[in-house]
Structure formats: C-alpha cells, structure tokens
DNA sequence: ATGGATTTTTTTGTTGACAAAAGTATGATA
DNA sequence: TATCATACTTTTGTCAACAAAAAAATCCAT
C-alpha cells in the first residue's frame, strides 16, 4: 500500500471527513502525487485514508467543480491533466485578465500589514535567487500572488484565481527552472509591488498583465520542449 | 407537501440521481423557488424528490462550489442570497472583465451558425419589446449572452461566466423591468452584435463592458430602492 | 413569567450492504 | 489465431441503519 504518498486524515479533528479527504486529495493532485489521467477508485482511496467510501465520494464531487478531476458517470474518476497547448492558452488568457484586475484592486485597497508582507517577500525572494533555491522561489511566488489576491478583497475574484492557480501549479516549478526566468520574475514582482504600494492602480494592472504574459510564454516554452517530438501522436 | 414547486426526478433517465437532483435544485435556487437563507434539510428534499439522502448530499456538495448554497458543517445547508451592495459590486466588477473578454474572443472566433443565431435574437428581442414581453426579453438576453460565451470557446471563461450568471439571474428580471432599461439593453445588444459580427474585437469588448456596467447600475438602483428604508438594520 | 439545566427530537455524518453497470477473463467456434 | 458470446470480477450508484452532534422542547427553581 505504498503506491501513493498521501497524508492520512486526522481522526481527532472536528472537521468532517469529506473536507479532510478533499484537502488531502487536492494537495496530492496539485503536487503531482497522482499522474494525469490516472483513475482513482473510491475504495482504494478510502482504504488508504481509513475511511468509508461516502466521504471520498463527496470529496470527489467537490474536486470535480474545480476541474481537478473529471467524473464520468458509471465509469469513474480521472485526474485532470493539462494536455494541449489550447488548454494552457485558455487558462492564461483568463488569468491575465483576472490577475490584472486583482492588482488593480489591490493597489486601491491594500493595507499597511499587507504592504509590509509584500516587502518581506521581495527581500526573501532575492535571497532565494542568490542561493538558487528553486523551491523557495516557488513558495514566495505563490505567497506574493496570494497577498495581492487577498488585498483585492473580492470574493469572486479570489475564488476564480484560486481555481486557475491550482491548475497552473504543476507547471510553475518547471517554468521558473528555466534559465533567466527567476531573475525576470523577480524584477517583474519588484516593480509590481512598488506600483501597488504607491496605489497606482492602472500601472499595477499593466505590470501584472505583463508578468502573467511572461509566465505564459515561459510555460509554453516548457510545454513545446516536452512535446516537440510528439507532434501528431 | 406543496411547500415548494420543484420538478420531480425522472426514474427512467440514465443520468445518476445526484445529477438530476443537482439540476433540479440549481433551477429552483436560481428561479427563486427557495428563499435566500432558507435552510434545506436533506430528508425533506429527498422525500420531495422520492430519492434517498445520498444523492441529495452529493448534489449539495456540487452546489456549494458554485456558491448557490452555503454548507455549515454539523448545522446544515442554507440558500445563498445577495444581501449587500458590496456583493453586487464584487460580482459585477468581475463580470465586466470576463464578459468583455468573452466579447473580444467571440469577435475573433465566431462562426456563421452563431452569427445567424445572434441576428435571430436581435429580431426576436425587438418583437418582445413591442409586446412588452418581459419574460421573453429575459429569455433572449440570456440566450444572447450564451452565444457570445460559447463563441469565446474558452473552457475557463465559460465556467466562470456560468457561475456569475446564475448569481445575477435573480436580479435580471427586476432590472429589465425598470423604465427604459429594456430599450437601452436592446440598443446595447445591437451595436455589440454588429461589432462581433464584423470581427472588431476591441470594440466588441468595450461595448460589452459598457453593457454590463449599465446592467450593474440598473441593478444597483433596484437594490437601493428595495433597501432604502432598511439602512442600518 | 423568566432563565437555565435536562431531556427529547431532529438532523447531519458515517458506515456497510445490496443492486446495477462496466470492465475483465474465459472459452468455444471459425 | 482471431472473434464473439458468456461467465466472472470489480466498481459505481443507491439505500437504509446507526452514531453523534445540534436544535427544540420540557421541566424546575426563582
């Protein structure tokens, strides 16, 4: 039973099992613990986590709405995977728009506490780059975007960005690993953070749009590289 | 047992019960069959639809991800309702952006079949206005936006717009019922449809943004009217 | 009557059992 | 050997029963 490395659920938690199972599975999918297109069977997951099928089924229904899995009735549950260039384009086309809006709103709403955090991350990421700490970079990149998302203080925007973010996560590491991408991202973050801090909303939006577009291009490059000898398969 | 007027499920359908229940409940919520903040108990819904609690529970998990209901663990399921001005603002702030993007993409992707439909709706809505047929207007307004959404051919955009659209539906009727709003909406639709048909993407985006902003203002007016003597309650 | 503790009822959370469909293996026939 | 029908296994869909928590009702003391 060591097929997967997924955290157990906590029997002493007051949270319903379905929510714990949901969290465990979401993490596992986002972190690539399950392979894309892999079939997840209720019983197997349930036994791994030592719960019955019911909470697993309910967790599946929740994950389905976020496109992390695909449920085909009477057949089963399959892990979603980004498989075509169009899917990447669809994802980033929307992300450019929504992250841009988030930056715009953040520049108008951000409070002192959040500004302080933004500055802290700016310093930390600089250090990560010096040490060539890829994982640290990814962690801070995520935190940076989270602050802006929260500062936008718009429920729908936050929800949608969460969805898109999870989908993009699998690519983030590979993208940042590219030569020069990390340093570019740092610079993009810096001027973006400054624009938000100064409350220049339209400028912040433009910088964010350019930042996401750069990430888009970078991820496409990774994708094309991975698929260059699989054309027409 | 005539508390609600909700459609029964079809025992001969091949669709799993959870999906049928989900569809029934979604329609009921969007059409205002349930009151906002009303508590839905599993057993009551199950008995109404002559199914067991299991498919009802699974339908609840699906509806939760769309914010149509709020689930509080160990307490129950409550119908969501738009209750504050900020919630309307949050909704429309994002909708302006996403509908605008949809119009932009539609102008670049739309096919002959969809153009024909767009023109058909333009004629039909004119007739509805003459006959002062409010329900017809709403129906066509929905169809009009659906065509543009589908023409955008972006999975994420379509999903998010669906979510926002459902939330806005409860207000749509009241908004269009306002003096002059129907005629304005018609004109906005017309120039928007023409821009899309001609493939003028940036123009289509601007027209759509203005159209959604007008709807926003109109809905705010309705909302303020309804709450003008409830300040500070 | 009012407030608070206690019992009763209702409702949610979880489980295991059964039915039905899909998937897999077996075997006969050409 | 390939193909098709049949039996077998696995997996999903649904249900009913039980456990535990929350909500409601009852009772008592003031």
Coordinates of C-alpha atoms (C1' of nucleotides) in Angstrom, one line a residue:
Chain A
X1 CA 0.0 0.0 0.0
X2 CA 2.8 2.5 -0.8
X3 CA 1.6 3.3 -4.2
X4 CA 1.0 6.9 -3.2
X5 CA 2.4 9.2 -0.6
X6 CA -0.7 11.0 0.7
X7 CA -1.2 12.3 4.2
X8 CA -3.6 10.5 6.5
X9 CA -6.8 12.1 7.8
X10 CA -6.9 13.2 11.5
X11 CA -9.4 11.2 13.5
X12 CA -9.4 13.8 16.3
X13 CA -10.2 16.7 14.0
X14 CA -13.7 18.3 14.3
X15 CA -13.7 18.8 10.5
X16 CA -16.0 16.4 8.6
X17 CA -14.1 13.6 6.9
X18 CA -15.2 14.8 3.5
X19 CA -13.4 18.1 4.0
X20 CA -10.2 16.4 5.2
X21 CA -10.3 14.0 2.3
X22 CA -10.9 16.9 -0.1
X23 CA -7.9 18.7 1.2
X24 CA -5.7 15.7 1.1
X25 CA -6.7 14.8 -2.5
X26 CA -6.4 18.4 -3.7
X27 CA -2.9 18.7 -2.4
X28 CA -2.0 15.3 -3.9
X29 CA -3.3 16.3 -7.3
X30 CA -1.7 19.8 -7.3
X31 CA 1.6 18.4 -6.2
X32 CA 1.6 15.8 -8.9
X33 CA 1.3 12.9 -6.5
X34 CA -1.3 11.4 -8.9
X35 CA -0.5 11.1 -12.5
X36 CA -2.7 12.9 -15.1
X37 CA -5.4 10.6 -16.4
X38 CA -4.9 8.2 -13.6
X39 CA -8.1 6.6 -12.4
X40 CA -8.9 7.0 -8.8
X41 CA -11.2 4.3 -7.4
X42 CA -13.3 5.1 -4.4
X43 CA -12.4 2.0 -2.4
X44 CA -8.7 2.4 -3.0
X45 CA -8.7 6.0 -1.7
X46 CA -11.0 5.1 1.1
X47 CA -8.8 2.3 2.3
X48 CA -5.6 4.4 2.0
X49 CA -7.2 7.0 4.3
X50 CA -9.0 4.6 6.5
X51 CA -12.5 6.0 5.9
X52 CA -15.5 4.7 4.1
X53 CA -16.4 5.4 0.5
X54 CA -19.0 8.1 1.4
X55 CA -16.6 10.9 2.4
X56 CA -14.4 10.0 -0.6
X57 CA -17.4 10.3 -2.9
X58 CA -18.3 13.7 -1.5
X59 CA -14.8 14.9 -1.8
X60 CA -14.8 13.8 -5.5
X61 CA -17.9 15.9 -6.1
X62 CA -16.2 19.0 -4.7
X63 CA -13.0 18.4 -6.7
X64 CA -14.9 18.0 -9.9
X65 CA -16.3 21.5 -9.8
X66 CA -12.7 22.8 -9.8
X67 CA -11.7 20.7 -12.7
X68 CA -9.0 18.9 -10.7
X69 CA -10.7 15.6 -11.6
X70 CA -13.2 14.5 -14.3
X71 CA -16.0 12.2 -13.3
X72 CA -17.6 10.1 -16.0
X73 CA -20.8 8.5 -14.6
X74 CA -20.7 4.8 -14.2
X75 CA -17.1 4.8 -15.2
X76 CA -15.1 6.6 -12.6
X77 CA -12.9 9.5 -11.6
X78 CA -9.9 10.6 -13.6
X79 CA -7.2 13.0 -12.6
X80 CA -7.2 16.0 -14.9
X81 CA -4.1 17.0 -16.7
X82 CA -3.2 19.8 -19.0
X83 CA -2.6 18.1 -22.3
X84 CA -2.8 20.6 -25.1
X85 CA -1.5 24.0 -25.9
X86 CA -5.0 25.3 -26.2
X87 CA -5.7 24.4 -22.6
X88 CA -2.7 26.4 -21.5
X89 CA -3.8 29.3 -23.6
X90 CA -7.3 29.2 -22.3
X91 CA -6.1 29.2 -18.7
X92 CA -3.7 32.1 -19.1
X93 CA -5.9 34.1 -21.3
X94 CA -8.3 34.3 -18.3
X95 CA -5.6 34.6 -15.8
X96 CA -4.1 37.7 -17.4
X97 CA -7.4 39.4 -17.1
X98 CA -8.2 38.3 -13.5
X99 CA -4.7 38.8 -12.0
X100 CA -4.7 42.2 -13.7
X101 CA -7.9 43.1 -12.1
X102 CA -6.6 41.8 -8.7
X103 CA -3.5 44.0 -9.0
X104 CA -5.7 47.0 -9.9
X105 CA -8.0 46.5 -6.9
X106 CA -5.1 45.6 -4.6
X107 CA -3.4 49.0 -5.4
X108 CA -6.6 50.7 -4.2
X109 CA -7.4 48.6 -1.1
X110 CA -4.1 47.3 0.3
X111 CA -3.4 48.0 4.0
X112 CA -0.2 48.6 5.9
X113 CA 0.0 45.0 7.1
X114 CA -0.2 43.7 3.6
X115 CA 2.4 46.2 2.3
X116 CA 4.8 45.0 5.0
X117 CA 4.3 41.4 3.9
X118 CA 4.8 42.3 0.2
X119 CA 8.1 44.0 1.1
X120 CA 9.2 41.0 3.2
X121 CA 8.6 38.7 0.3
X122 CA 10.6 41.0 -2.0
X123 CA 13.6 40.6 0.2
X124 CA 13.2 36.8 0.7
X125 CA 12.9 36.1 -3.0
X126 CA 16.1 38.0 -3.6
X127 CA 17.9 35.7 -1.2
X128 CA 16.3 32.6 -2.8
X129 CA 17.7 33.6 -6.1
X130 CA 21.2 34.1 -4.7
X131 CA 21.1 30.7 -3.2
X132 CA 19.4 29.3 -6.4
X133 CA 16.7 27.9 -4.1
X134 CA 14.0 27.0 -6.7
X135 CA 11.5 25.6 -4.2
X136 CA 11.8 28.7 -2.0
X137 CA 11.2 30.9 -5.1
X138 CA 8.1 29.0 -5.9
X139 CA 6.8 29.3 -2.4
X140 CA 7.3 33.0 -2.3
X141 CA 5.9 33.5 -5.8
X142 CA 2.7 31.8 -4.5
X143 CA 2.7 33.9 -1.4
X144 CA 3.2 37.1 -3.3
X145 CA 0.2 36.4 -5.6
X146 CA -1.8 35.4 -2.6
X147 CA -1.3 38.7 -0.9
X148 CA -2.4 40.6 -3.9
X149 CA -5.4 38.3 -4.3
X150 CA -6.5 38.9 -0.7
X151 CA -5.9 42.6 -1.0
X152 CA -8.3 42.7 -3.9
X153 CA -11.0 41.8 -1.3
X154 CA -13.3 40.5 -4.0
X155 CA -14.9 37.1 -3.2
X156 CA -15.4 36.0 -6.8
X157 CA -12.1 37.1 -8.0
X158 CA -10.4 35.2 -5.1
X159 CA -12.4 32.1 -5.9
X160 CA -11.6 32.1 -9.6
X161 CA -7.9 32.9 -9.1
X162 CA -7.7 30.0 -6.7
X163 CA -9.1 27.7 -9.3
X164 CA -6.7 28.9 -12.0
X165 CA -3.8 28.9 -9.7
X166 CA -4.1 25.3 -8.8
X167 CA -4.2 24.3 -12.4
X168 CA -1.1 26.3 -13.2
X169 CA 0.9 25.0 -10.2
X170 CA 2.1 21.8 -11.9
X171 CA 3.9 24.0 -14.4
X172 CA 5.2 26.6 -12.1
X173 CA 8.3 24.8 -11.0
X174 CA 9.4 23.8 -14.5
X175 CA 8.8 27.3 -15.7
X176 CA 10.8 29.0 -13.0
X177 CA 13.6 26.5 -13.6
X178 CA 14.2 28.0 -17.0
X179 CA 17.4 30.0 -17.5
X180 CA 16.8 33.6 -16.5
X181 CA 13.1 33.2 -15.7
X182 CA 13.7 33.5 -12.0
X183 CA 15.5 36.8 -12.3
X184 CA 13.0 38.2 -14.7
X185 CA 10.2 37.2 -12.3
X186 CA 12.0 39.0 -9.5
X187 CA 12.1 42.2 -11.4
X188 CA 8.5 41.9 -12.5
X189 CA 7.5 41.4 -8.9
X190 CA 9.5 44.3 -7.7
X191 CA 8.1 47.0 -10.0
X192 CA 4.6 45.5 -9.5
X193 CA 4.9 45.6 -5.7
X194 CA 6.1 49.2 -5.9
X195 CA 3.2 50.2 -8.1
X196 CA 0.7 48.6 -5.7
X197 CA 2.3 50.2 -2.7
X198 CA 2.1 53.6 -4.3
X199 CA -1.5 53.0 -5.1
X200 CA -1.0 53.3 -8.9
X201 CA -3.9 51.0 -9.9
X202 CA -3.7 51.2 -13.7
X203 CA 0.0 50.8 -13.7
X204 CA -0.2 47.8 -11.3
X205 CA -2.7 46.2 -13.7
X206 CA -0.4 46.6 -16.6
X207 CA 2.6 45.3 -14.8
X208 CA 0.7 42.3 -13.6
X209 CA -0.7 41.6 -17.1
X210 CA 2.9 41.7 -18.4
X211 CA 4.1 39.5 -15.6
X212 CA 1.4 36.8 -16.3
X213 CA 2.1 37.1 -20.0
X214 CA 5.7 36.4 -19.4
X215 CA 4.9 33.4 -17.3
X216 CA 2.6 32.2 -20.0
X217 CA 5.3 32.4 -22.7
X218 CA 7.7 30.7 -20.3
X219 CA 5.3 27.8 -19.7
X220 CA 4.6 27.5 -23.3
X221 CA 8.3 27.1 -24.0
X222 CA 8.5 24.3 -21.4
X223 CA 5.4 22.6 -22.9
X224 CA 6.7 22.8 -26.5
X225 CA 10.0 21.5 -25.4
X226 CA 8.3 18.5 -23.7
X227 CA 6.2 17.8 -26.8
X228 CA 8.4 18.6 -29.6
X229 CA 8.9 15.0 -30.7
X230 CA 5.3 14.1 -30.0
X231 CA 3.6 16.0 -32.8
X232 CA 0.6 14.3 -34.1
X233 CA 0.6 11.5 -31.5
Chain B
X1 CA -46.1 18.6 0.7
X2 CA -46.7 21.6 -1.5
X3 CA -44.3 23.9 0.2
X4 CA -42.1 24.1 -3.0
X5 CA -42.9 23.7 -6.6
X6 CA -39.9 21.7 -7.8
X7 CA -39.7 19.3 -10.7
X8 CA -39.5 15.6 -9.9
X9 CA -36.6 13.4 -11.0
X10 CA -37.0 11.0 -13.9
X11 CA -36.6 7.4 -12.8
X12 CA -36.1 6.3 -16.4
X13 CA -33.2 8.6 -17.0
X14 CA -29.7 7.1 -17.4
X15 CA -28.3 10.1 -15.5
X16 CA -27.2 9.4 -12.0
X17 CA -29.7 10.7 -9.4
X18 CA -27.2 13.2 -8.0
X19 CA -27.0 15.0 -11.3
X20 CA -30.8 15.2 -11.7
X21 CA -31.1 16.4 -8.1
X22 CA -28.3 18.9 -8.7
X23 CA -30.1 20.2 -11.8
X24 CA -33.5 20.5 -10.1
X25 CA -32.1 22.3 -7.1
X26 CA -30.0 24.6 -9.2
X27 CA -33.0 25.7 -11.2
X28 CA -35.0 26.1 -8.0
X29 CA -32.5 28.3 -6.4
X30 CA -31.8 30.4 -9.5
X31 CA -35.6 30.9 -10.1
X32 CA -36.1 31.9 -6.5
X33 CA -38.2 28.9 -5.6
X34 CA -36.3 28.8 -2.3
X35 CA -35.9 31.9 -0.2
X36 CA -32.5 33.3 0.5
X37 CA -31.1 32.0 3.8
X38 CA -33.7 29.2 3.8
X39 CA -32.4 26.0 5.4
X40 CA -32.6 22.9 3.2
X41 CA -32.7 19.7 5.1
X42 CA -31.5 16.5 3.4
X43 CA -34.5 14.4 4.3
X44 CA -37.1 17.0 3.2
X45 CA -35.5 17.4 -0.2
X46 CA -35.0 13.7 -0.5
X47 CA -38.7 12.9 0.2
X48 CA -39.9 15.6 -2.1
X49 CA -37.9 14.0 -4.9
X50 CA -38.5 10.4 -3.8
X51 CA -34.8 9.6 -3.5
X52 CA -32.6 8.7 -0.6
X53 CA -30.4 11.2 1.2
X54 CA -27.2 10.1 -0.6
X55 CA -27.8 11.8 -4.0
X56 CA -29.1 14.9 -2.2
X57 CA -26.0 15.2 -0.2
X58 CA -23.8 14.8 -3.3
X59 CA -25.9 17.4 -5.1
X60 CA -25.3 19.8 -2.1
X61 CA -21.5 19.4 -2.4
X62 CA -21.7 20.3 -6.1
X63 CA -23.9 23.3 -5.4
X64 CA -21.7 24.5 -2.7
X65 CA -18.7 25.1 -5.1
X66 CA -20.9 27.5 -7.1
X67 CA -21.9 29.5 -4.0
X68 CA -25.5 28.8 -4.6
X69 CA -25.7 27.3 -1.2
X70 CA -23.6 27.6 2.0
X71 CA -22.9 24.5 4.0
X72 CA -22.0 24.9 7.6
X73 CA -20.7 21.5 9.0
X74 CA -22.9 19.9 11.6
X75 CA -25.5 22.5 11.0
X76 CA -26.9 22.4 7.6
X77 CA -27.4 23.9 4.1
X78 CA -28.5 27.4 3.5
X79 CA -29.6 29.1 0.3
X80 CA -27.3 31.9 -0.6
X81 CA -28.7 35.3 -1.3
X82 CA -27.2 38.5 -2.4
X83 CA -27.6 40.7 0.6
X84 CA -25.2 43.6 0.5
X85 CA -24.3 46.2 -2.1
X86 CA -20.7 45.0 -1.8
X87 CA -21.7 41.6 -3.0
X88 CA -23.3 43.1 -6.1
X89 CA -20.2 45.2 -6.7
X90 CA -17.9 42.2 -6.4
X91 CA -20.0 40.2 -8.8
X92 CA -20.2 42.9 -11.5
X93 CA -16.6 44.0 -11.1
X94 CA -15.5 40.6 -12.3
X95 CA -18.3 40.2 -14.7
X96 CA -17.4 43.4 -16.6
X97 CA -13.9 41.9 -17.1
X98 CA -14.9 38.4 -18.1
X99 CA -17.9 39.3 -20.3
X100 CA -15.6 41.9 -22.0
X101 CA -13.0 39.2 -22.7
X102 CA -15.7 36.9 -24.0
X103 CA -16.9 39.5 -26.5
X104 CA -13.3 40.1 -27.6
X105 CA -12.7 36.4 -28.2
X106 CA -16.1 35.9 -29.7
X107 CA -15.4 38.6 -32.3
X108 CA -12.4 36.6 -33.3
X109 CA -13.8 33.1 -33.3
X110 CA -17.5 33.3 -34.1
X111 CA -18.8 31.1 -36.9
X112 CA -21.6 31.5 -39.5
X113 CA -24.1 29.5 -37.5
X114 CA -23.6 31.6 -34.4
X115 CA -23.8 34.8 -36.3
X116 CA -27.1 33.7 -37.7
X117 CA -28.4 33.0 -34.2
X118 CA -27.2 36.3 -33.0
X119 CA -29.2 38.0 -35.7
X120 CA -32.3 35.9 -34.9
X121 CA -32.2 37.0 -31.3
X122 CA -31.8 40.6 -32.3
X123 CA -35.1 40.4 -34.3
X124 CA -36.8 38.4 -31.6
X125 CA -36.0 40.8 -28.8
X126 CA -37.3 43.7 -30.8
X127 CA -40.6 42.0 -31.0
X128 CA -40.6 41.2 -27.3
X129 CA -40.1 44.9 -26.5
X130 CA -43.0 45.9 -28.8
X131 CA -45.2 43.4 -27.0
X132 CA -43.8 44.4 -23.6
X133 CA -43.0 40.8 -23.0
X134 CA -40.6 40.9 -20.0
X135 CA -40.1 37.2 -19.7
X136 CA -39.4 36.9 -23.4
X137 CA -36.8 39.6 -23.1
X138 CA -35.1 37.9 -20.2
X139 CA -35.0 34.6 -22.1
X140 CA -33.4 36.2 -25.2
X141 CA -31.0 38.3 -23.1
X142 CA -29.8 35.0 -21.6
X143 CA -29.5 33.3 -25.0
X144 CA -27.6 36.3 -26.4
X145 CA -25.0 36.2 -23.7
X146 CA -24.8 32.4 -24.0
X147 CA -24.0 32.6 -27.7
X148 CA -21.2 35.0 -27.1
X149 CA -19.9 32.9 -24.2
X150 CA -19.9 29.8 -26.4
X151 CA -18.2 31.6 -29.2
X152 CA -15.4 32.6 -27.0
X153 CA -14.6 28.9 -26.9
X154 CA -12.6 29.1 -23.6
X155 CA -13.4 26.5 -21.1
X156 CA -12.5 28.6 -18.0
X157 CA -14.2 31.7 -19.2
X158 CA -17.4 29.7 -19.9
X159 CA -17.3 28.1 -16.5
X160 CA -16.7 31.4 -14.6
X161 CA -19.4 33.2 -16.6
X162 CA -21.9 30.5 -15.8
X163 CA -21.2 30.9 -12.1
X164 CA -21.6 34.7 -12.2
X165 CA -24.6 34.5 -14.5
X166 CA -26.5 32.3 -12.1
X167 CA -25.9 34.7 -9.3
X168 CA -27.1 37.6 -11.3
X169 CA -30.2 35.9 -12.5
X170 CA -32.4 36.7 -9.6
X171 CA -31.9 40.4 -10.3
X172 CA -32.2 40.3 -14.0
X173 CA -36.0 40.4 -14.2
X174 CA -36.3 43.3 -11.8
X175 CA -33.6 45.2 -13.6
X176 CA -35.1 44.9 -17.0
X177 CA -38.5 45.8 -15.6
X178 CA -37.2 49.3 -15.0
X179 CA -38.4 52.1 -17.1
X180 CA -36.3 52.4 -20.3
X181 CA -33.8 49.7 -19.4
X182 CA -35.2 47.2 -21.9
X183 CA -34.9 49.6 -24.8
X184 CA -31.4 50.6 -23.7
X185 CA -30.4 46.9 -23.4
X186 CA -31.7 46.4 -27.0
X187 CA -29.5 49.1 -28.4
X188 CA -26.5 47.9 -26.5
X189 CA -27.1 44.4 -27.8
X190 CA -27.4 45.6 -31.3
X191 CA -24.2 47.5 -31.6
X192 CA -22.4 44.8 -29.7
X193 CA -23.8 42.1 -32.1
X194 CA -22.7 44.2 -35.0
X195 CA -19.2 44.7 -33.7
X196 CA -18.8 40.9 -33.1
X197 CA -20.2 40.1 -36.5
X198 CA -17.7 42.4 -38.1
X199 CA -14.9 40.9 -36.1
X200 CA -13.9 44.1 -34.4
X201 CA -12.7 42.6 -31.2
X202 CA -11.5 45.6 -29.2
X203 CA -14.7 47.5 -30.0
X204 CA -16.8 44.5 -29.0
X205 CA -15.0 44.3 -25.7
X206 CA -15.7 48.0 -25.0
X207 CA -19.4 47.7 -26.0
X208 CA -19.8 44.7 -23.8
X209 CA -18.1 46.3 -20.8
X210 CA -20.4 49.3 -21.2
X211 CA -23.4 47.0 -21.5
X212 CA -22.5 45.1 -18.2
X213 CA -21.8 48.4 -16.5
X214 CA -25.2 49.7 -17.5
X215 CA -26.8 46.5 -16.1
X216 CA -24.7 46.9 -12.9
X217 CA -26.0 50.5 -12.4
X218 CA -29.6 49.3 -13.1
X219 CA -29.4 46.5 -10.6
X220 CA -27.9 48.8 -8.0
X221 CA -30.8 51.1 -8.5
X222 CA -33.2 48.3 -7.9
X223 CA -31.3 47.2 -4.8
X224 CA -31.1 50.7 -3.3
X225 CA -34.8 51.1 -3.9
X226 CA -35.6 47.9 -2.1
X227 CA -33.3 48.8 0.9
X228 CA -33.8 52.5 1.2
X229 CA -35.8 52.2 4.4
X230 CA -33.6 49.4 5.8
X231 CA -30.4 51.4 6.4
X232 CA -28.6 50.1 9.4
X233 CA -30.9 47.2 10.1
Chain C
dA1 C1' -43.5 34.6 33.8
dT2 C1' -38.1 34.2 33.1
dG3 C1' -33.7 31.9 33.0
dG4 C1' -31.2 27.9 32.9
dA5 C1' -30.3 22.9 33.2
dT6 C1' -32.1 18.5 31.3
dT7 C1' -34.4 15.5 28.4
dT8 C1' -36.2 14.6 23.8
dT9 C1' -36.3 15.1 19.0
dT10 C1' -34.4 16.3 14.8
dT11 C1' -30.7 16.5 11.6
dT12 C1' -26.1 15.6 10.0
dG13 C1' -22.0 12.4 9.5
dT14 C1' -20.5 7.9 8.6
dT15 C1' -20.7 3.2 7.7
dG16 C1' -21.7 -1.2 5.5
dA17 C1' -24.9 -3.7 2.4
dC18 C1' -27.1 -4.5 -1.9
dA19 C1' -28.2 -3.6 -6.9
dA20 C1' -26.7 -2.5 -11.4
dA21 C1' -23.4 -1.2 -14.6
dA22 C1' -18.8 -1.6 -16.6
dG23 C1' -14.7 -4.0 -17.2
dT24 C1' -12.1 -8.4 -17.4
dA25 C1' -11.2 -13.1 -18.2
dT26 C1' -12.6 -17.5 -20.1
dG27 C1' -13.7 -20.5 -23.6
dA28 C1' -15.9 -22.1 -27.8
dT29 C1' -16.0 -21.6 -32.7
dA30 C1' -14.4 -20.4 -37.2
Chain D
dT1 C1' -5.0 -17.1 -34.2
dA2 C1' -8.9 -14.0 -34.1
dT3 C1' -13.6 -13.2 -32.8
dC4 C1' -17.5 -13.3 -30.4
dA5 C1' -20.5 -14.8 -26.6
dT6 C1' -20.7 -15.9 -21.8
dA7 C1' -19.4 -16.0 -17.1
dC8 C1' -16.9 -13.7 -13.5
dT9 C1' -15.0 -9.7 -11.0
dT10 C1' -14.6 -5.1 -10.0
dT11 C1' -16.5 -0.7 -9.4
dT12 C1' -20.1 2.7 -9.1
dG13 C1' -24.9 4.1 -7.6
dT14 C1' -28.2 3.9 -4.2
dC15 C1' -30.2 2.8 0.1
dA16 C1' -31.2 2.1 5.0
dA17 C1' -29.3 1.8 9.6
dC18 C1' -26.6 3.6 13.3
dA19 C1' -23.7 7.3 15.8
dA20 C1' -23.0 11.8 17.1
dA21 C1' -23.9 16.5 17.1
dA22 C1' -27.2 20.3 17.1
dA23 C1' -31.8 22.1 17.9
dA24 C1' -36.1 22.1 20.2
dA25 C1' -39.0 21.1 24.0
dT26 C1' -39.7 20.2 28.8
dC27 C1' -39.2 21.0 33.4
dC28 C1' -37.7 23.2 37.6
dA29 C1' -36.3 27.0 40.6
dT30 C1' -36.5 31.7 41.3

